[in-house]
Coordinates of C-alpha atoms in Angstrom, one line a residue:
M13 CA -15.8 15.2 1.0
L14 CA -12.2 15.6 0.8
G15 CA -11.3 14.7 -3.3
I16 CA -8.4 12.4 -3.9
A17 CA -5.5 13.7 -6.0
S18 CA -4.4 11.9 -8.7
P19 CA -1.9 9.2 -7.3
I20 CA 1.6 9.4 -8.6
R21 CA 3.4 7.1 -11.2
A22 CA 5.2 3.9 -9.4
T23 CA 8.3 3.3 -10.8
G24 CA 9.7 0.1 -12.8
A25 CA 11.5 -0.7 -9.5
D26 CA 8.1 -1.0 -7.7
R27 CA 6.4 -2.9 -10.3
N28 CA 4.9 -6.8 -8.8
R29 CA 7.1 -5.8 -5.7
Y30 CA 4.1 -6.7 -3.6
H31 CA 2.7 -9.2 -5.2
M32 CA 5.8 -11.2 -5.4
A33 CA 5.9 -10.4 -1.3
L34 CA 2.8 -11.8 -0.6
Q35 CA 3.0 -14.7 -2.7
I36 CA 6.4 -16.3 -1.2
A37 CA 4.6 -15.4 2.0
E38 CA 1.3 -17.0 1.6
Q39 CA 3.3 -20.4 0.6
D40 CA 5.1 -20.4 3.6
A41 CA 2.2 -19.3 5.9
P42 CA 1.3 -22.1 7.9
S43 CA -1.4 -23.8 7.1
L44 CA -4.2 -24.1 9.3
K45 CA -4.5 -27.6 9.5
T46 CA -0.6 -28.8 9.0
A47 CA 0.7 -26.4 11.8
A48 CA 2.8 -27.5 14.3
P49 CA 1.8 -27.3 17.7
V50 CA 3.7 -25.6 20.4
T51 CA 6.2 -27.3 22.4
G52 CA 8.0 -26.5 25.1
G53 CA 10.6 -23.3 24.4
D54 CA 13.8 -22.9 25.4
T55 CA 14.4 -23.2 29.0
T56 CA 17.5 -21.5 28.9
P57 CA 17.3 -18.9 32.5
V58 CA 17.1 -15.3 31.5
A59 CA 19.4 -12.9 32.5
R60 CA 18.4 -10.5 35.2
P61 CA 17.7 -6.9 33.1
P62 CA 20.2 -4.4 34.3
I63 CA 19.8 -2.7 37.8
R64 CA 19.3 1.0 35.9
E65 CA 16.3 -0.9 33.5
R66 CA 14.8 -2.2 36.7
V67 CA 14.6 1.2 38.6
V68 CA 13.1 2.3 35.4
W69 CA 10.5 -0.4 35.2
A70 CA 10.2 0.3 39.3
V71 CA 9.4 4.1 38.8
L72 CA 6.7 3.4 35.2
R73 CA 5.0 1.2 37.7
L74 CA 5.2 3.9 40.7
I75 CA 3.6 6.3 38.2
Q76 CA 0.9 4.5 36.6
A77 CA 0.1 3.3 40.5
G78 CA -0.3 7.1 41.7
V79 CA -2.3 8.0 38.0
A80 CA -4.7 4.6 38.4
A81 CA -5.7 5.7 42.1
M82 CA -6.4 9.2 41.3
P83 CA -9.5 10.3 39.7
L84 CA -9.7 10.6 35.7
R85 CA -10.1 14.6 35.5
W86 CA -7.1 14.8 37.8
A87 CA -5.2 12.3 35.6
L88 CA -6.1 14.5 32.7
W89 CA -4.6 17.3 34.0
I90 CA -1.1 16.1 34.6
G91 CA -1.8 14.8 31.3
R92 CA -2.2 18.2 29.8
R93 CA 1.0 19.4 31.8
M94 CA 3.2 16.6 30.9
G95 CA 2.2 17.7 27.1
D96 CA 3.0 21.1 27.9
L97 CA 6.3 20.1 29.1
A98 CA 7.2 17.8 26.5
H99 CA 6.0 21.0 23.9
A100 CA 8.9 22.9 25.7
A101 CA 11.1 20.1 26.2
V102 CA 11.2 18.5 22.9
Y103 CA 11.5 22.1 20.7
P104 CA 13.6 20.6 18.5
R105 CA 10.5 18.2 17.4
T106 CA 8.2 21.2 18.1
R107 CA 9.9 22.9 15.2
V108 CA 8.9 20.1 12.7
A109 CA 5.6 20.3 13.8
L110 CA 5.5 23.6 12.9
C111 CA 7.1 23.1 9.7
Q112 CA 4.7 20.2 8.6
I113 CA 1.9 22.0 9.8
E114 CA 2.6 25.3 7.6
W115 CA 3.3 23.2 4.5
A116 CA -0.3 21.1 5.0
L117 CA -2.8 23.9 7.0
G118 CA -0.9 26.8 5.9
N119 CA -3.2 28.2 3.7
T120 CA -6.6 28.2 6.1
L121 CA -4.8 28.6 9.7
T122 CA -2.6 31.5 10.6
P123 CA 0.3 31.1 12.5
S124 CA -1.4 31.4 15.7
E125 CA -3.6 28.5 14.8
R126 CA -1.1 26.9 14.2
R127 CA 1.3 26.8 17.2
A128 CA -2.4 26.3 19.2
V129 CA -3.2 22.8 17.1
I130 CA 0.2 21.5 17.9
R131 CA 0.4 22.6 21.6
G132 CA -3.4 21.1 21.6
M133 CA -1.3 18.2 20.0
Y134 CA 1.3 17.3 22.8
R135 CA -1.7 17.8 25.5
Q136 CA -3.7 15.5 23.5
F137 CA -0.5 13.0 23.6
G138 CA -0.2 13.4 27.3
Q139 CA -3.8 12.6 28.1
G140 CA -3.5 9.7 26.1
V141 CA -0.5 8.4 28.1
V142 CA -2.1 8.4 31.3
E143 CA -5.2 7.1 29.9
F144 CA -3.7 4.5 28.7
L145 CA -2.0 3.7 31.9
R146 CA -5.3 3.7 33.7
L147 CA -6.8 1.1 30.8
P148 CA -6.0 -2.7 32.8
R149 CA -7.9 -1.0 36.0
M150 CA -11.0 0.3 33.8
V151 CA -11.0 -2.8 31.3
E152 CA -11.1 -5.1 34.5
A153 CA -13.9 -3.4 36.1
G154 CA -16.1 -3.3 33.5
R155 CA -15.7 0.7 32.8
L156 CA -14.2 1.1 29.1
D157 CA -18.2 2.1 28.0
E158 CA -17.3 5.2 30.8
L159 CA -15.2 6.5 28.5
V160 CA -16.1 6.0 24.4
T161 CA -19.5 6.0 23.0
V162 CA -19.6 4.5 19.7
E163 CA -21.2 4.6 16.1
G164 CA -21.3 2.6 13.1
E165 CA -20.3 -0.6 14.5
A166 CA -22.3 -2.4 12.0
F167 CA -20.3 -1.9 9.7
L168 CA -17.9 -3.8 11.4
R169 CA -20.1 -6.8 12.2
E170 CA -21.3 -6.8 8.2
A171 CA -17.5 -6.5 7.3
H172 CA -16.8 -9.9 9.0
A173 CA -20.0 -11.4 7.8
Q174 CA -18.6 -11.4 4.2
G175 CA -16.1 -14.2 6.0
R176 CA -12.8 -12.5 3.7
G177 CA -11.5 -11.2 6.9
V178 CA -11.1 -7.4 7.6
L179 CA -8.7 -4.5 7.5
I180 CA -9.0 -1.9 9.7
L181 CA -7.8 1.8 8.4
T182 CA -6.9 4.1 11.3
A183 CA -3.9 6.6 12.0
H184 CA -2.0 8.1 14.8
Y185 CA -5.3 9.8 15.7
G186 CA -6.0 10.6 18.8
N187 CA -6.1 8.3 22.0
F188 CA -5.4 5.1 19.0
E189 CA -4.2 2.7 22.1
L190 CA -8.3 3.0 23.7
L191 CA -9.2 2.2 20.2
A192 CA -7.3 -1.0 20.0
T193 CA -8.5 -2.0 23.7
F194 CA -12.0 -1.1 22.8
F195 CA -11.5 -4.4 19.6
A196 CA -10.3 -6.4 22.4
A197 CA -13.0 -5.5 25.1
R198 CA -15.7 -5.9 22.3
G199 CA -14.4 -9.6 22.0
Y200 CA -13.7 -9.1 18.5
R201 CA -10.6 -11.5 16.9
A202 CA -8.6 -8.0 16.4
N203 CA -5.1 -7.5 15.7
L204 CA -2.7 -4.8 15.4
V205 CA 0.3 -4.5 13.3
T206 CA 3.0 -2.4 15.0
R207 CA 6.8 -1.8 15.6
R208 CA 8.7 -2.3 18.7
L209 CA 9.5 1.1 20.6
R210 CA 13.3 2.4 20.5
N211 CA 13.7 1.7 24.2
G212 CA 13.7 -1.5 25.2
V213 CA 12.4 -1.0 28.9
L214 CA 9.4 1.1 27.4
D215 CA 9.1 -1.2 24.8
R216 CA 8.7 -4.3 27.4
F217 CA 6.0 -1.8 29.1
W218 CA 3.9 -1.3 26.9
A219 CA 4.1 -5.1 25.4
E220 CA 2.8 -5.9 29.0
Q221 CA 0.2 -3.1 29.0
R222 CA -1.5 -4.3 25.7
R223 CA -1.0 -7.6 26.8
R224 CA -3.0 -6.6 30.3
L225 CA -5.2 -5.5 27.5
N226 CA -6.0 -8.6 25.3
I227 CA -4.8 -6.3 22.4
R228 CA -3.1 -8.8 20.0
A229 CA 0.1 -7.3 18.6
I230 CA 1.5 -8.9 15.1
F231 CA 5.3 -6.6 15.1
K232 CA 6.3 -5.5 11.6
E233 CA 9.5 -7.8 10.8
A234 CA 7.3 -10.8 11.0
S235 CA 3.6 -9.4 9.8
L236 CA 3.2 -11.0 6.7
K237 CA 2.9 -14.5 7.7
E238 CA 1.1 -13.6 10.6
V239 CA -1.5 -11.9 8.5
I240 CA -2.1 -14.2 5.8
G241 CA -3.1 -16.7 8.2
R242 CA -5.5 -14.4 10.5
L243 CA -7.1 -12.8 7.4
R244 CA -8.1 -16.3 6.4
R245 CA -9.8 -17.5 9.8
N246 CA -11.6 -13.9 9.2
E247 CA -9.5 -11.7 12.0
A248 CA -9.4 -8.4 11.7
I249 CA -5.6 -6.7 11.2
G250 CA -5.8 -3.3 12.1
Y251 CA -2.9 -0.7 10.0
V252 CA -2.1 3.0 10.9
L253 CA -1.4 4.4 7.8
D254 CA -0.1 7.7 8.2
Q255 CA 3.9 7.0 8.2
N256 CA 6.6 7.2 6.3
M257 CA 7.9 4.1 4.5
G258 CA 11.1 3.7 2.5
I259 CA 10.8 3.1 -0.8
D260 CA 10.9 -0.6 -0.8
Q261 CA 7.6 -0.6 1.0
G262 CA 5.4 1.6 0.3
V263 CA 4.2 3.7 -3.1
F264 CA 3.9 7.9 -3.3
V265 CA 0.1 9.4 -2.9
E266 CA -0.5 12.2 -2.2
F267 CA -1.3 13.7 1.1
F268 CA -2.0 17.5 1.9
G269 CA -1.0 17.8 -1.8
R270 CA 2.4 16.2 -1.3
P271 CA 3.9 13.5 -2.2
A272 CA 4.0 10.8 0.4
C273 CA 5.7 7.3 0.7
T274 CA 2.9 5.0 2.1
L275 CA 2.7 1.3 2.7
S276 CA 1.0 -0.3 0.3
A277 CA 0.0 -3.7 2.4
V278 CA -3.3 -2.7 2.9
A279 CA -4.3 -2.3 -0.9
V280 CA -2.5 -5.5 -1.7
L281 CA -4.5 -7.4 0.5
A282 CA -7.3 -6.0 0.0
K283 CA -6.6 -6.9 -3.6
R284 CA -5.4 -10.3 -3.1
F285 CA -7.8 -11.5 -0.7
G286 CA -10.9 -9.2 -1.0
S287 CA -11.2 -8.2 2.5
P288 CA -12.9 -4.9 3.3
V289 CA -11.0 -2.2 4.6
V290 CA -13.2 -0.5 7.3
P291 CA -11.8 2.9 8.6
V292 CA -12.2 3.9 12.1
F293 CA -10.9 6.5 14.0
I294 CA -11.6 7.9 17.8
T295 CA -11.9 11.7 18.8
R296 CA -11.7 13.3 22.3
D297 CA -15.0 15.0 23.1
P298 CA -14.2 19.0 22.9
V299 CA -16.3 20.1 25.8
D300 CA -16.0 16.7 28.1
P301 CA -12.3 15.3 27.8
T302 CA -12.5 12.3 30.0
R303 CA -15.0 11.0 26.6
H304 CA -14.1 9.9 23.2
R305 CA -16.1 9.1 20.4
I306 CA -15.4 6.3 17.6
V307 CA -16.2 6.4 14.4
F308 CA -16.8 3.4 11.8
E309 CA -17.4 4.5 8.6
R310 CA -18.8 2.6 5.3
P311 CA -16.5 -0.9 4.1
L312 CA -14.0 0.3 1.1
A313 CA -14.5 -2.6 -1.3
F314 CA -11.2 -2.9 -3.8
E315 CA -11.8 -0.9 -6.9
S316 CA -10.2 -2.5 -9.4
R317 CA -9.6 -1.2 -12.9
G318 CA -7.0 -4.2 -14.4
A319 CA -3.6 -3.4 -15.5
Q320 CA -3.2 -0.4 -16.9
G321 CA -0.2 0.2 -19.2
A322 CA 3.3 -0.3 -18.0
R323 CA 2.0 0.4 -14.6
G324 CA 0.1 -3.0 -14.5
D325 CA -1.3 -4.7 -11.3
D326 CA 0.4 -1.4 -9.5
A327 CA -1.9 0.9 -10.9
D328 CA -4.7 -0.3 -8.7
V329 CA -2.6 -0.9 -5.5
V330 CA -1.5 3.0 -5.6
E331 CA -4.8 4.3 -6.4
Q332 CA -6.4 2.2 -3.5
T333 CA -3.8 3.4 -1.5
Q334 CA -4.7 7.0 -2.4
R335 CA -8.1 6.6 -1.3
Y336 CA -7.1 5.5 2.6
T337 CA -4.8 8.2 2.6
A338 CA -7.3 10.7 1.2
V339 CA -9.7 9.7 4.0
I340 CA -7.1 9.8 7.3
E341 CA -6.7 13.6 5.1
R342 CA -10.3 14.0 5.6
R343 CA -10.1 13.3 9.3
V344 CA -7.1 15.1 10.3
R345 CA -8.5 18.3 8.1
E346 CA -11.2 18.0 11.0
R347 CA -9.2 17.9 14.3
P348 CA -5.5 18.7 13.7
D349 CA -4.3 18.6 16.7
H350 CA -5.3 15.2 16.8
W351 CA -2.7 13.9 15.0
I352 CA 1.1 13.7 14.8
W353 CA 3.1 16.5 13.3
I354 CA 6.2 15.6 14.8
H355 CA 6.5 12.5 12.6
R356 CA 8.3 13.9 9.4
R357 CA 5.1 12.2 7.2
W358 CA 7.1 13.5 3.7
K359 CA 10.7 12.4 4.7
T360 CA 11.0 9.7 1.9
R361 CA 11.2 11.5 -1.5
P362 CA 9.9 10.1 -4.8
P363 CA 12.9 8.7 -7.2
G364 CA 14.8 11.8 -8.8
E365 CA 14.9 14.1 -5.7
A366 CA 17.3 13.9 -2.9
Q367 CA 16.5 11.7 0.3
G368 CA 15.6 13.9 2.8
G369 CA 15.1 16.9 0.8
D370 CA 11.5 17.4 2.3
G371 CA 12.2 20.7 3.3
V372 CA 12.5 19.6 7.4
N373 CA 16.5 19.5 7.0
K374 CA 16.8 22.8 7.0
L375 CA 15.9 23.0 10.8
G376 CA 19.7 21.3 11.9
R377 CA 20.4 18.0 12.6
E378 CA 17.9 17.7 15.2
G379 CA 15.2 17.2 12.8
A380 CA 16.7 14.0 11.0
S381 CA 14.6 11.8 12.1

């Protein structure tokens, strides 16, 4: 088991910020008894999208139809070739990935092994895209069990039985869209906290796919009120806890031995509501790429030590966020090609360090976001 590094001290500006935001949102959250019913919306005609967007949408639909019609193994082969193409075409991101994996795993992998991991990451992503395009047809036909085996699902049921809502801890690891689809297909009242894609057409296409799969999304810009209400309904809230955050949204914990600004919301909610945190990850079978394994881990109860010196309650939040991050690090070490090394995980630096001073800037302007 990977040891948990000592958490980094939260700054004075961080203290109680998350708890205050939570209290405000909780007060504003609609009561289950008094929430107003949804009435008719704005009837203003919606303007037709520009012709270019309609063409892109039609092309996406055509690609989806073609991928869904062919045998799965053929589609996965195409996905791997897409990954190879991306590996070469977005070389600036590949350089970022190689830089970060050297920092994280340079003492355990040779340069050739690190390059192989990054190529494998792109191939995993390509396969995940074609699988996502095929999922609506698979789910409608009741064939999801052909893709996944599940271990430890009893841990999720055990957490739900506590009646305080469930916080799902995962990462951009493996085919996480298939993982979200599993929750919906099994009938769990689960919600995914996510952000919108930068490209408007792709964002709408992805959102429609998720609606067809009954994946319930909570967008980050309005997430806190919704999260509180749904936890009160004993629903599950899924968080991917492996993204770089701004200083106003996260706390600094160790990830592969380096300070990484990490979303604190999971720890804050677990502390406030007593909701258990259930880690779950999905991995692709190394022998049969058509199969995936979903593994639920034992629920993590919030471990509170109370106020500790000047840090106050933030000490608990930082330490629990470190605990959750260590779970993700352990999984990434097991299957490093499953994680998104192209994301600048260490971009935000602790106070006192130059922002953007994670070392990636030396690669040039193309690695800056």
